[in-house]
Tab-separated table of N, CA, C and O in Angstrom:
chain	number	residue	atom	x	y	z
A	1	UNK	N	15.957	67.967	-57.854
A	1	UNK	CA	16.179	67.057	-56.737
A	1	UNK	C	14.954	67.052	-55.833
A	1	UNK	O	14.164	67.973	-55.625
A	2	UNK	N	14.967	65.561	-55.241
A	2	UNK	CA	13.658	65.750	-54.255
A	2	UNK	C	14.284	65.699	-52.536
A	2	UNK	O	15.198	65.039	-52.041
A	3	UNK	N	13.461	66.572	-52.021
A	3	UNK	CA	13.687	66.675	-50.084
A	3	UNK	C	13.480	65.590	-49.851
A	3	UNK	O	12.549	64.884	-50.240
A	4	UNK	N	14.373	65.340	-49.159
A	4	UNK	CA	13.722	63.705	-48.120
A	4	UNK	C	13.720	64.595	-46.502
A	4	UNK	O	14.177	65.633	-46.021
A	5	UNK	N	12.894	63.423	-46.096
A	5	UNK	CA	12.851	63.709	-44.130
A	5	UNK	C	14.244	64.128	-43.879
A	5	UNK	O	14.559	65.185	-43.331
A	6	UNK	N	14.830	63.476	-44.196
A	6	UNK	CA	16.618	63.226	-43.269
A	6	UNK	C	17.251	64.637	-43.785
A	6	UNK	O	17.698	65.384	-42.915
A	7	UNK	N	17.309	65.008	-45.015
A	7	UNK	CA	17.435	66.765	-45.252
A	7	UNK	C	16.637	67.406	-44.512
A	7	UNK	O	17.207	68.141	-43.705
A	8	UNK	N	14.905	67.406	-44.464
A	8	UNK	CA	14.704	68.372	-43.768
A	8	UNK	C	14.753	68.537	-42.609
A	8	UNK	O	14.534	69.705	-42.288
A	9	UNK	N	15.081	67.423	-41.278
A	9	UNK	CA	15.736	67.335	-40.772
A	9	UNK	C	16.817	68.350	-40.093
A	9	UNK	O	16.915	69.270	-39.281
A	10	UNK	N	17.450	67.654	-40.863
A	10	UNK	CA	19.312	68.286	-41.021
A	10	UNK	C	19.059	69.655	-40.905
A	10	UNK	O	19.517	70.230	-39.918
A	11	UNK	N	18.258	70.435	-41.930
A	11	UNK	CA	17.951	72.087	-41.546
A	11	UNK	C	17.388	72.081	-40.676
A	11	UNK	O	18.056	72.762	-39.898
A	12	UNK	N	16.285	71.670	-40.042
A	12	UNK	CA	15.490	72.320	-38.848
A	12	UNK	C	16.642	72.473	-38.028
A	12	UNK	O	16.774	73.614	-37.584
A	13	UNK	N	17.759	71.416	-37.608
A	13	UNK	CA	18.284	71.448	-36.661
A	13	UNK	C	19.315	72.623	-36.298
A	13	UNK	O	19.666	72.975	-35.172
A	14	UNK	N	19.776	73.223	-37.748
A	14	UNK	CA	21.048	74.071	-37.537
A	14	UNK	C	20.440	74.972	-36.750
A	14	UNK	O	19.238	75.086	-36.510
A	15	UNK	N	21.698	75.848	-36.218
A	15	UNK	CA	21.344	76.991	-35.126
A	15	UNK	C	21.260	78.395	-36.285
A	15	UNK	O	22.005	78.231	-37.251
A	16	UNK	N	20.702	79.315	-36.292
A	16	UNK	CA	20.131	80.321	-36.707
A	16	UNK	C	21.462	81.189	-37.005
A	16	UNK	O	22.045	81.482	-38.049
A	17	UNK	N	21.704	81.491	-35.567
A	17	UNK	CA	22.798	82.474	-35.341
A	17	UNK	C	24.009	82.155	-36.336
A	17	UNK	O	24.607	82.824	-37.179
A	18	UNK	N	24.118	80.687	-35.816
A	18	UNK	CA	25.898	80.545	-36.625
A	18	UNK	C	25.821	80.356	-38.182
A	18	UNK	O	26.815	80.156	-38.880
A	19	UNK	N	24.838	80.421	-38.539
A	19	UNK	CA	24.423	80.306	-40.399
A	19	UNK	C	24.377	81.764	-40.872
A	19	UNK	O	24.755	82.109	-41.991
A	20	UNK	N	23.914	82.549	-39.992
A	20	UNK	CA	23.638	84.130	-40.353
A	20	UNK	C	25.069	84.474	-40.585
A	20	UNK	O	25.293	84.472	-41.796
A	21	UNK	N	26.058	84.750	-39.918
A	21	UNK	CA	27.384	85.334	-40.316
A	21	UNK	C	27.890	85.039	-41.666
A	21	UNK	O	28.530	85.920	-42.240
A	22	UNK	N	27.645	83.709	-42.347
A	22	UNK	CA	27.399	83.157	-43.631
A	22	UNK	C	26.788	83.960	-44.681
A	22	UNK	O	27.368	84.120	-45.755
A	23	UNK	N	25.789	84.411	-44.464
A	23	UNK	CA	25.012	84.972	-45.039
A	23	UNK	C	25.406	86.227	-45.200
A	23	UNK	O	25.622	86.531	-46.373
A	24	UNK	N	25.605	87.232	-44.236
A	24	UNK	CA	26.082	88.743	-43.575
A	24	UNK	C	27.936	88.041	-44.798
A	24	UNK	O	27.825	88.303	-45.995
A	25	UNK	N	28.791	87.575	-44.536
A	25	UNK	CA	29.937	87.941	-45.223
A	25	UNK	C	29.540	87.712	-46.649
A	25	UNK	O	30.215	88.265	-47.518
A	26	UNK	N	28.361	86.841	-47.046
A	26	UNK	CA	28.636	86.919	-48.698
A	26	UNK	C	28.315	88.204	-49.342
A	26	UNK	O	28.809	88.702	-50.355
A	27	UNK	N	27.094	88.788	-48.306
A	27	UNK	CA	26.468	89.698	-49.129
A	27	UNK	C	27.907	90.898	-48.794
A	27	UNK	O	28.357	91.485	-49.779
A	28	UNK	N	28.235	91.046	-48.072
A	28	UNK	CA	29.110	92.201	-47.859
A	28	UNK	C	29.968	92.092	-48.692
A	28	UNK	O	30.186	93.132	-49.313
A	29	UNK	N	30.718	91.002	-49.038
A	29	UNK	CA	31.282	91.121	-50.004
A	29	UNK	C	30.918	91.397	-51.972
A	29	UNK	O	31.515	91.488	-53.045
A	30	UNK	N	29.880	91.419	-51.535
A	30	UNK	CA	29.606	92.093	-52.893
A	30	UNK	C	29.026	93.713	-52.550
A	30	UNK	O	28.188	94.314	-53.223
A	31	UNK	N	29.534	94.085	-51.651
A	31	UNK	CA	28.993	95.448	-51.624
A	31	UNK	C	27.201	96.075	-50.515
A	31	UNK	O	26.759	97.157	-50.130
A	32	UNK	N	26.788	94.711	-50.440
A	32	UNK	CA	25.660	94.921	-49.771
A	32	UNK	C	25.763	94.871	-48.054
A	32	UNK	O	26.727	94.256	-47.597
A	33	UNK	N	25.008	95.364	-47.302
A	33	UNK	CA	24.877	95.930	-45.740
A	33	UNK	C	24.076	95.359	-45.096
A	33	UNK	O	22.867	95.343	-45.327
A	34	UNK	N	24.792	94.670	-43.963
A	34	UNK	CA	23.436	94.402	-43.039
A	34	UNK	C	22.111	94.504	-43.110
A	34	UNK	O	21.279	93.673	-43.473
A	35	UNK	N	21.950	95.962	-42.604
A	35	UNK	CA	20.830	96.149	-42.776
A	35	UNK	C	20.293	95.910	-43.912
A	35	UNK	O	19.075	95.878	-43.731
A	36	UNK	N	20.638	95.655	-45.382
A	36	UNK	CA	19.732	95.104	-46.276
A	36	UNK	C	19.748	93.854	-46.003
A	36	UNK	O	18.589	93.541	-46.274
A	37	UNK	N	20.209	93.020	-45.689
A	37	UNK	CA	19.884	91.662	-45.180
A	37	UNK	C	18.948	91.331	-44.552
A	37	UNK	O	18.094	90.501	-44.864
A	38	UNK	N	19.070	92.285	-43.114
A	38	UNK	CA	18.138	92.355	-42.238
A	38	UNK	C	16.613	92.582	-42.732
A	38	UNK	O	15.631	91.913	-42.411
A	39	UNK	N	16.691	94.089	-43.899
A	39	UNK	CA	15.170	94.507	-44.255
A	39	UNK	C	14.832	92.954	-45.106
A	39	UNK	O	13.825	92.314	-44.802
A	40	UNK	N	15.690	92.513	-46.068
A	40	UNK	CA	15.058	91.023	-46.818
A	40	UNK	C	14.677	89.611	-45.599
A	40	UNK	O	13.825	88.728	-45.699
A	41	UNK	N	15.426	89.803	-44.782
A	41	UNK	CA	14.861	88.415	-43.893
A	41	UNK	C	13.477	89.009	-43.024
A	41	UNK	O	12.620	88.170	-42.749
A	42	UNK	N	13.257	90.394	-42.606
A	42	UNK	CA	11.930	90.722	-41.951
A	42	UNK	C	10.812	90.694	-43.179
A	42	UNK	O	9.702	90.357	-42.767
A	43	UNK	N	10.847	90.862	-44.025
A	43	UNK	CA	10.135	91.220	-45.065
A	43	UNK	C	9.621	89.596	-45.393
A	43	UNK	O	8.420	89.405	-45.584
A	44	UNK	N	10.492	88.563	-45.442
A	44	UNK	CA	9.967	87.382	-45.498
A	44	UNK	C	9.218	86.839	-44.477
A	44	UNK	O	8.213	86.130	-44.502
A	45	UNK	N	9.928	87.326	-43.505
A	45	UNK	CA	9.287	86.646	-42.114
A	45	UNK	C	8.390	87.210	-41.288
A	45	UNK	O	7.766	86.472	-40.525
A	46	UNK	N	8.211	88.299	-41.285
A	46	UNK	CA	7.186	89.536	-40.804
A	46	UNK	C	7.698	89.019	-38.980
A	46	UNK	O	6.838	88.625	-38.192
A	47	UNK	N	9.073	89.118	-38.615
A	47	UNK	CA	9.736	89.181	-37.477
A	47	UNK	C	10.155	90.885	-37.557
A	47	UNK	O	10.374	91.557	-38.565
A	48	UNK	N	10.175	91.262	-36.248
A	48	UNK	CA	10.540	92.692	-35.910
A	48	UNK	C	12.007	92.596	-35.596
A	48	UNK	O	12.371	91.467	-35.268
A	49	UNK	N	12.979	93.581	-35.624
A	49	UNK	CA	14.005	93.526	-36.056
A	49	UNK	C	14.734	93.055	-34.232
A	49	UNK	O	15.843	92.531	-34.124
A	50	UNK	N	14.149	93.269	-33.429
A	50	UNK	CA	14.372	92.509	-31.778
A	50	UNK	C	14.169	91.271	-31.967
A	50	UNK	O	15.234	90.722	-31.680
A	51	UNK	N	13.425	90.507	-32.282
A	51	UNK	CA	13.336	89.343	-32.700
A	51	UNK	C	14.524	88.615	-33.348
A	51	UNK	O	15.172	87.653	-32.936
A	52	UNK	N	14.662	89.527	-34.775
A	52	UNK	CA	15.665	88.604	-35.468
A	52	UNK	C	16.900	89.058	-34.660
A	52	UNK	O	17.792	88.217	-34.764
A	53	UNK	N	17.201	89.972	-33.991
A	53	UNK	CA	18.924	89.849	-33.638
A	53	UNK	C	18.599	88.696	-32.396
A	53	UNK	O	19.678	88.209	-32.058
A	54	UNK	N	17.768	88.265	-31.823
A	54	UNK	CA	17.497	87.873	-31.048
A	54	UNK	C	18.057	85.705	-31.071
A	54	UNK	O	18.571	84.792	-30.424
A	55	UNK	N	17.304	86.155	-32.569
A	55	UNK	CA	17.654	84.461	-33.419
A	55	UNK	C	19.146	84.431	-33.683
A	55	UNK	O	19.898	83.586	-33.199
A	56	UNK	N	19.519	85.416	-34.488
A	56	UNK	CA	21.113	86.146	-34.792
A	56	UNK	C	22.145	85.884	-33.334
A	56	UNK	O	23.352	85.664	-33.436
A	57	UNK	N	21.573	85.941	-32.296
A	57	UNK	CA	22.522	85.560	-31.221
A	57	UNK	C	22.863	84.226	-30.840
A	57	UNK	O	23.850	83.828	-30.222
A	58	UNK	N	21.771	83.525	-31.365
A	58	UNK	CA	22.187	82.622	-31.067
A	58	UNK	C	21.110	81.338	-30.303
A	58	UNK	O	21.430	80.209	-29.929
A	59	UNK	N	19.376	82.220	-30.247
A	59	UNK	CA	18.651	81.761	-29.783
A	59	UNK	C	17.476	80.978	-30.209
A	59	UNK	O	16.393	81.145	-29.649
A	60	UNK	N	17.664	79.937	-31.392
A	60	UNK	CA	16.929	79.001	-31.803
A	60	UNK	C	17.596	78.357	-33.280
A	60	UNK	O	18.615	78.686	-33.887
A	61	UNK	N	16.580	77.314	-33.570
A	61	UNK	CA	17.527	76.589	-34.733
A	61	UNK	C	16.176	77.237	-35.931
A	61	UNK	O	15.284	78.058	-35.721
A	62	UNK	N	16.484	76.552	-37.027
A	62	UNK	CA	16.073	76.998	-38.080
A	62	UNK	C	14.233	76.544	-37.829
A	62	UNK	O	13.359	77.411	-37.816
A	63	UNK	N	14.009	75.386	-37.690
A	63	UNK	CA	12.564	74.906	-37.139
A	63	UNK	C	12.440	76.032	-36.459
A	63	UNK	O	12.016	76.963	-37.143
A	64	UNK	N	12.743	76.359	-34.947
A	64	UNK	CA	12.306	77.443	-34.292
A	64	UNK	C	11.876	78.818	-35.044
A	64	UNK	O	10.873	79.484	-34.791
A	65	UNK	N	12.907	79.102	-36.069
A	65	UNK	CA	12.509	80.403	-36.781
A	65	UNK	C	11.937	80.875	-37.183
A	65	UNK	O	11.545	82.038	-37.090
A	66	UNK	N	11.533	79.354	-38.282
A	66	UNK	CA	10.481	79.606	-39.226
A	66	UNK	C	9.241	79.084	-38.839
A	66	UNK	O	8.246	79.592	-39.357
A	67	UNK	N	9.047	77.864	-37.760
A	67	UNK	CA	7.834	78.000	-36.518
A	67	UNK	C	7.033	79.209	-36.612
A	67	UNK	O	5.820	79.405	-36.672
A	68	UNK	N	7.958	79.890	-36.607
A	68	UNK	CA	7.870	81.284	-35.338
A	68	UNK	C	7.414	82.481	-36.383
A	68	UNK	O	6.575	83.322	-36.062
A	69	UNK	N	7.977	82.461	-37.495
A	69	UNK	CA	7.299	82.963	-39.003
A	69	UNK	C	6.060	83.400	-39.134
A	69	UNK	O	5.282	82.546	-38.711
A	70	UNK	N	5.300	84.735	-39.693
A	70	UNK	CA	4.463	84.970	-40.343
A	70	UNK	C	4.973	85.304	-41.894
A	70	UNK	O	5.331	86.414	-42.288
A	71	UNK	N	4.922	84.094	-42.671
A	71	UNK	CA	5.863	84.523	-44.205
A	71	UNK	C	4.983	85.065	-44.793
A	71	UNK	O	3.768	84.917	-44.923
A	72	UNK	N	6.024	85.969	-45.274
A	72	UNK	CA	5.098	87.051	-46.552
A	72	UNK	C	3.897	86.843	-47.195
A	72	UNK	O	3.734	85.626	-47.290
A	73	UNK	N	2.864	87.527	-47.743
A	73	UNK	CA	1.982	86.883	-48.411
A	73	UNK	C	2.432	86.982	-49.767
A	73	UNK	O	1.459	86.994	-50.521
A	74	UNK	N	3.499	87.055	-50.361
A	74	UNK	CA	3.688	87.245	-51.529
A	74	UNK	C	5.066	86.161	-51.958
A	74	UNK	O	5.449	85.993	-53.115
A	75	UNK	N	5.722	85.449	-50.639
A	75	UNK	CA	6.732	84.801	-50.484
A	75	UNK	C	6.293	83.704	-51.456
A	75	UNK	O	7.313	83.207	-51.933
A	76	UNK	N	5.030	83.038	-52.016
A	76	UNK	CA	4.851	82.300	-52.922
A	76	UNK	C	5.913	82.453	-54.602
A	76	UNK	O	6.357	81.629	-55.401
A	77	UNK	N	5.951	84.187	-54.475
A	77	UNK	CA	6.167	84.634	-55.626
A	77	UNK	C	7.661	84.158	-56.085
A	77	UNK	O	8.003	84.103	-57.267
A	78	UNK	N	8.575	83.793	-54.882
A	78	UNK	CA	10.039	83.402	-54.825
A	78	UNK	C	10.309	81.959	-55.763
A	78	UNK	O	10.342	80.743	-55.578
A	79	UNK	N	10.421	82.622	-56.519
A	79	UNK	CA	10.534	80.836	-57.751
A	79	UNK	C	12.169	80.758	-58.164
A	79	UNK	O	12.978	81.657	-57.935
A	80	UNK	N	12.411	79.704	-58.709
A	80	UNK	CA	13.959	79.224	-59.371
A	80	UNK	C	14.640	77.966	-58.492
A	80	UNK	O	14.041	77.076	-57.888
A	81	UNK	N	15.871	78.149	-58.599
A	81	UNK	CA	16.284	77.071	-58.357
A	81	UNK	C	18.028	77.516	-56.924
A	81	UNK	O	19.017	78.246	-56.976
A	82	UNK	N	17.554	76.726	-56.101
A	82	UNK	CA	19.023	77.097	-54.931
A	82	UNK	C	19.354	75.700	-54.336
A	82	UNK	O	18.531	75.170	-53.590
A	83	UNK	N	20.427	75.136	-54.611
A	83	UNK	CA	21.004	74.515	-54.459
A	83	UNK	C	20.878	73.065	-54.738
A	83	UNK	O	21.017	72.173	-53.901
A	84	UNK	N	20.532	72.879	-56.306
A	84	UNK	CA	19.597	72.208	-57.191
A	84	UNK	C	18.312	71.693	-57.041
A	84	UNK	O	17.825	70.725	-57.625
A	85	UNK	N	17.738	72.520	-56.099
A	85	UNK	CA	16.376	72.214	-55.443
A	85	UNK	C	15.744	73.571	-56.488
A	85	UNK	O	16.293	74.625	-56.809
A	86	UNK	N	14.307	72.993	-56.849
A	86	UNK	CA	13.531	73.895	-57.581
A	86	UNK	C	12.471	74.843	-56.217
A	86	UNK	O	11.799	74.186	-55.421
A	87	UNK	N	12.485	75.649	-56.190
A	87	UNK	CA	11.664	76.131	-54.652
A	87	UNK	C	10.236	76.092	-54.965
A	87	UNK	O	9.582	76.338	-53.952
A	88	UNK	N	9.675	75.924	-55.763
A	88	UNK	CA	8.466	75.802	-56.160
A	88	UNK	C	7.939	74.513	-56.539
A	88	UNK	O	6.752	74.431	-56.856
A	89	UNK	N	8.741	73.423	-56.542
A	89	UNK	CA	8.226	72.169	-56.577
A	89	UNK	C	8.632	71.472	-55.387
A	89	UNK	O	8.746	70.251	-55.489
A	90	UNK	N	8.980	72.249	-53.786
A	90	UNK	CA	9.481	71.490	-52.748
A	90	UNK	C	7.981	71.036	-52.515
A	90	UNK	O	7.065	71.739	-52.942
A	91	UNK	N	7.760	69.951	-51.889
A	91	UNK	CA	6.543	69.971	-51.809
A	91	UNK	C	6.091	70.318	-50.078
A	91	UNK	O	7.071	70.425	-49.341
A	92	UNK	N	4.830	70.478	-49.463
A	92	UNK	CA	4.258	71.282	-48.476
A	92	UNK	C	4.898	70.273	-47.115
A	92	UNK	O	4.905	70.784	-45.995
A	93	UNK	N	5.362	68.996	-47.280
A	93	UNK	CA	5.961	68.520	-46.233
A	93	UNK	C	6.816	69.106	-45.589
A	93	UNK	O	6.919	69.080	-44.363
A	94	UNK	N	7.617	69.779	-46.466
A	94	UNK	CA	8.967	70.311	-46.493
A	94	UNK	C	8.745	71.380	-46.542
A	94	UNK	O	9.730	71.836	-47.123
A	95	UNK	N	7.896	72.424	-46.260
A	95	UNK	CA	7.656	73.432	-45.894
A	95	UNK	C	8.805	74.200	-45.076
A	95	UNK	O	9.250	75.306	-45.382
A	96	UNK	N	9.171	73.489	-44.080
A	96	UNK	CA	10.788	74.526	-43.865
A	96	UNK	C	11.957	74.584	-44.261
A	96	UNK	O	12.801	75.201	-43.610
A	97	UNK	N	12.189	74.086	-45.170
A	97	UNK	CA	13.528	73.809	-46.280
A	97	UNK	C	12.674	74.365	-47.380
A	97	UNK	O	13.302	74.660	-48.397
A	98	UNK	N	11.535	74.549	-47.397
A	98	UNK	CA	10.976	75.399	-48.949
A	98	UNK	C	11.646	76.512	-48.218
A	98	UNK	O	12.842	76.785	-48.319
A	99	UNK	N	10.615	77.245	-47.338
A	99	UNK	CA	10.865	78.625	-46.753
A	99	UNK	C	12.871	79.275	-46.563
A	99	UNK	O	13.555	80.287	-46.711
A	100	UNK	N	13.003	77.558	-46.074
A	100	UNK	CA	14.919	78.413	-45.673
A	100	UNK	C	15.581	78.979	-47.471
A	100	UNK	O	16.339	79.867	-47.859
A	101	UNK	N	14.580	77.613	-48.301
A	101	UNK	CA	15.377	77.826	-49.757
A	101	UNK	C	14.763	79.269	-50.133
A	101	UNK	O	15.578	80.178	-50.297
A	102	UNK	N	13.712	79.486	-50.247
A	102	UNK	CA	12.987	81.027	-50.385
A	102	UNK	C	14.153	81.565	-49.705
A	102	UNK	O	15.199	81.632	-50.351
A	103	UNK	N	14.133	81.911	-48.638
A	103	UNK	CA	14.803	82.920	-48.176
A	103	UNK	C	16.694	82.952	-48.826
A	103	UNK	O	17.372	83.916	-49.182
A	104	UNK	N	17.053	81.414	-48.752
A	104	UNK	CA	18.720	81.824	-49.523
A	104	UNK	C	18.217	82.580	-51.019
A	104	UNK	O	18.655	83.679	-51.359
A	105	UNK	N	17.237	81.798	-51.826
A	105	UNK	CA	17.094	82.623	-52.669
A	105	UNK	C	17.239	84.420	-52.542
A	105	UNK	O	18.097	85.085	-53.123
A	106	UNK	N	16.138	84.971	-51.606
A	106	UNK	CA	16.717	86.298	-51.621
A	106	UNK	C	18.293	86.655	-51.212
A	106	UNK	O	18.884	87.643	-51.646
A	107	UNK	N	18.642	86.059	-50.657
A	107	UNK	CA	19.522	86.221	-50.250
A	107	UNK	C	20.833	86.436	-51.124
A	107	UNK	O	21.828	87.042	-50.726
A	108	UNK	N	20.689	85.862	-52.342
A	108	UNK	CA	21.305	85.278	-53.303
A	108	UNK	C	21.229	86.613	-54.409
A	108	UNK	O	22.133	87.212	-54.992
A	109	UNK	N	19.557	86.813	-54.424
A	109	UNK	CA	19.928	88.012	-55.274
A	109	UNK	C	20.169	89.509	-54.893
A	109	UNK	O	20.287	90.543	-55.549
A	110	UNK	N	20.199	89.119	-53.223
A	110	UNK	CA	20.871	90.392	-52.644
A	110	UNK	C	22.177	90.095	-53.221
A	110	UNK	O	22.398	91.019	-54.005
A	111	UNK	N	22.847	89.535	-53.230
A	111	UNK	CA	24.607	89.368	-53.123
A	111	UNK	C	25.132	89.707	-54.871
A	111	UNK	O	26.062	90.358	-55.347
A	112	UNK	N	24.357	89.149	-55.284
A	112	UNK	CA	24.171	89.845	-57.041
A	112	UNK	C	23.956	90.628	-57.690
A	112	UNK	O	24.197	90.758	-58.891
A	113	UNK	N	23.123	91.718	-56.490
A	113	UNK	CA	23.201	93.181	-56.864
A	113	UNK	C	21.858	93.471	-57.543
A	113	UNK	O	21.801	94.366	-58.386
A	114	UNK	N	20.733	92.729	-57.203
A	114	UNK	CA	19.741	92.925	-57.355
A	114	UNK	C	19.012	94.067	-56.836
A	114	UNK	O	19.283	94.265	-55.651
A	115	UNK	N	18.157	94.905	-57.341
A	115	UNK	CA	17.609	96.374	-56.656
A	115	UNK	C	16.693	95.868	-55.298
A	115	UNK	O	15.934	94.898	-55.285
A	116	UNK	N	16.834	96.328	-54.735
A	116	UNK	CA	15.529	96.113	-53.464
A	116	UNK	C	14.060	95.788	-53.911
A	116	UNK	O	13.393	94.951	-53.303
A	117	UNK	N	13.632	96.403	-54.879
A	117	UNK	CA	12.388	96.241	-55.135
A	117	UNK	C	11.669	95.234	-56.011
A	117	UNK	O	10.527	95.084	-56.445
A	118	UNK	N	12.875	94.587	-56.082
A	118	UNK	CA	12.673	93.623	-57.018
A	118	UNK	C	12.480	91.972	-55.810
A	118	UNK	O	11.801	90.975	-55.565
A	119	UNK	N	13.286	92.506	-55.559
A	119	UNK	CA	13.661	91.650	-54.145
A	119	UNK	C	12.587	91.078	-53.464
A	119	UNK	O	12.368	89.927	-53.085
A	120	UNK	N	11.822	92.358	-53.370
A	120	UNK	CA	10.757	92.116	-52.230
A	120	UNK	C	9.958	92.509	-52.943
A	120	UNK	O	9.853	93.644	-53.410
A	121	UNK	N	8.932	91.078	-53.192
A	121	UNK	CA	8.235	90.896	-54.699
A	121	UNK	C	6.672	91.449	-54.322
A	121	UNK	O	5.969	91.003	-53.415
A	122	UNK	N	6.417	92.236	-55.001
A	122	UNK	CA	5.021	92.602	-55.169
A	122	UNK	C	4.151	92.312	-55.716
A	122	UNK	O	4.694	91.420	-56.368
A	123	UNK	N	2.758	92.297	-56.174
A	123	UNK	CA	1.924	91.690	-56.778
A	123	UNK	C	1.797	92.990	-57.614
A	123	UNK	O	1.799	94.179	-57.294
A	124	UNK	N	1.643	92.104	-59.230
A	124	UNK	CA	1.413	93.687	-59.823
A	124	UNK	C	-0.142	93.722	-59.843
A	124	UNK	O	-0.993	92.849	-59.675
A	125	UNK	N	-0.197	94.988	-60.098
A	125	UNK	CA	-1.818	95.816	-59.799
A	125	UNK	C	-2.657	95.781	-61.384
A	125	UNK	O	-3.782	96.269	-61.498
Protein backbone atom coordinates (compact mmCIF):
# COMPACT_ATOMS: atom_id res chain seq x y z
CA UNK A 1 0.00 0.00 0.00
CA UNK A 2 1.02 3.57 -0.64
CA UNK A 3 0.86 6.68 2.29
CA UNK A 4 -1.06 9.44 1.12
CA UNK A 5 -0.93 13.11 2.91
CA UNK A 6 -4.44 12.51 4.48
CA UNK A 7 -2.92 9.17 6.40
CA UNK A 8 -0.02 10.88 7.33
CA UNK A 9 -1.88 13.36 8.55
CA UNK A 10 -4.30 11.36 10.53
CA UNK A 11 -1.05 10.01 12.57
CA UNK A 12 0.72 13.15 13.22
CA UNK A 13 -2.40 14.19 14.82
CA UNK A 14 -3.15 11.35 17.40
CA UNK A 15 -2.19 12.11 21.00
CA UNK A 16 0.85 10.00 22.18
CA UNK A 17 -0.41 9.25 25.56
CA UNK A 18 -3.83 7.68 24.64
CA UNK A 19 -2.17 5.22 21.87
CA UNK A 20 0.53 4.11 24.46
CA UNK A 21 -1.94 2.18 26.85
CA UNK A 22 -2.62 0.25 23.45
CA UNK A 23 0.55 -0.67 23.13
CA UNK A 24 1.47 -1.32 27.16
CA UNK A 25 -1.92 -3.93 27.18
CA UNK A 26 -0.86 -5.91 24.05
CA UNK A 27 2.49 -6.47 25.07
CA UNK A 28 1.46 -7.43 28.65
CA UNK A 29 -0.61 -9.67 27.54
CA UNK A 30 1.74 -11.77 26.08
CA UNK A 31 3.86 -11.76 29.04
CA UNK A 32 6.07 -8.69 28.33
CA UNK A 33 6.65 -5.40 30.93
CA UNK A 34 6.62 -1.99 30.66
CA UNK A 35 9.69 -1.41 31.10
CA UNK A 36 10.56 -3.48 28.02
CA UNK A 37 8.42 -1.31 26.08
CA UNK A 38 9.80 1.58 27.49
CA UNK A 39 13.72 0.25 26.87
CA UNK A 40 12.33 -0.50 22.84
CA UNK A 41 10.65 3.02 22.37
CA UNK A 42 14.03 4.92 23.99
CA UNK A 43 16.25 2.85 22.01
CA UNK A 44 14.39 4.03 18.83
CA UNK A 45 14.06 7.40 19.82
CA UNK A 46 17.16 8.22 21.86
CA UNK A 47 14.35 10.11 24.37
CA UNK A 48 15.33 9.75 28.15
CA UNK A 49 12.93 7.92 30.05
CA UNK A 50 11.44 11.73 31.71
CA UNK A 51 10.73 12.59 28.44
CA UNK A 52 8.82 9.64 27.32
CA UNK A 53 6.51 9.38 30.50
CA UNK A 54 6.24 12.87 29.84
CA UNK A 55 4.63 12.14 26.08
CA UNK A 56 2.88 8.97 27.96
CA UNK A 57 0.86 11.61 29.97
CA UNK A 58 -0.47 13.00 27.72
CA UNK A 59 1.81 15.81 26.38
CA UNK A 60 2.06 15.87 22.56
CA UNK A 61 0.70 14.12 19.42
CA UNK A 62 2.63 11.76 17.37
CA UNK A 63 4.28 14.75 14.93
CA UNK A 64 5.43 16.24 18.26
CA UNK A 65 7.23 12.95 19.23
CA UNK A 66 8.85 12.03 16.54
CA UNK A 67 9.77 15.96 15.74
CA UNK A 68 11.33 15.67 18.85
CA UNK A 69 13.26 12.20 17.94
CA UNK A 70 16.89 11.45 17.62
CA UNK A 71 16.07 7.85 15.77
CA UNK A 72 18.41 5.23 16.12
CA UNK A 73 21.19 4.99 13.79
CA UNK A 74 20.44 1.57 13.06
CA UNK A 75 16.44 2.16 12.97
CA UNK A 76 17.02 1.85 9.06
CA UNK A 77 17.59 -1.83 9.88
CA UNK A 78 13.59 -2.23 10.90
CA UNK A 79 12.24 -3.88 7.60
CA UNK A 80 8.78 -5.98 6.86
CA UNK A 81 5.54 -5.24 6.69
CA UNK A 82 2.77 -3.49 9.61
CA UNK A 83 -0.34 -2.89 8.69
CA UNK A 84 0.00 -3.72 4.96
CA UNK A 85 2.41 -0.98 4.64
CA UNK A 86 6.00 -2.27 3.65
CA UNK A 87 8.31 0.05 6.16
CA UNK A 88 11.01 0.20 3.86
CA UNK A 89 9.32 1.35 0.82
CA UNK A 90 7.34 4.29 2.84
CA UNK A 91 8.82 6.83 1.06
CA UNK A 92 10.92 10.02 2.93
CA UNK A 93 7.69 12.26 2.72
CA UNK A 94 6.20 10.16 5.09
CA UNK A 95 8.87 9.98 7.24
CA UNK A 96 6.56 10.00 10.37
CA UNK A 97 4.26 7.17 9.61
CA UNK A 98 7.63 5.36 8.39
CA UNK A 99 9.13 5.99 11.94
CA UNK A 100 5.49 5.35 13.93
CA UNK A 101 5.41 2.00 11.49
CA UNK A 102 9.21 1.20 12.63
CA UNK A 103 8.39 1.59 15.94
CA UNK A 104 4.75 -0.68 15.92
CA UNK A 105 7.00 -2.96 14.21
CA UNK A 106 9.13 -3.34 17.38
CA UNK A 107 6.56 -3.29 19.15
CA UNK A 108 5.03 -6.18 17.51
CA UNK A 109 7.94 -8.33 17.97
CA UNK A 110 8.04 -7.43 21.53
CA UNK A 111 4.46 -8.92 21.96
CA UNK A 112 5.66 -12.19 20.06
CA UNK A 113 8.24 -12.94 22.28
CA UNK A 114 11.04 -11.87 20.48
CA UNK A 115 14.56 -11.76 22.61
CA UNK A 116 15.67 -8.17 23.30
CA UNK A 117 18.59 -8.36 21.28
CA UNK A 118 17.23 -9.04 18.43
CA UNK A 119 14.92 -6.28 18.86
CA UNK A 120 17.29 -3.70 19.10
CA UNK A 121 19.10 -4.28 15.89
CA UNK A 122 22.76 -4.05 15.66
CA UNK A 123 25.08 -3.80 12.91
CA UNK A 124 27.03 -6.90 12.59
CA UNK A 125 30.85 -6.41 12.94
Amino acid sequence: MKVTPEKNEQVAKFNFGSIYPHYLKRIEKHGRTKEELDQVILWLTGYDQDKLESFIGGNGSFKDFFDGAKMHENAHMIKGVVCGYRIEEIDEEFALYRDCRRMEKLIDELAKGRKMEKILREEKK
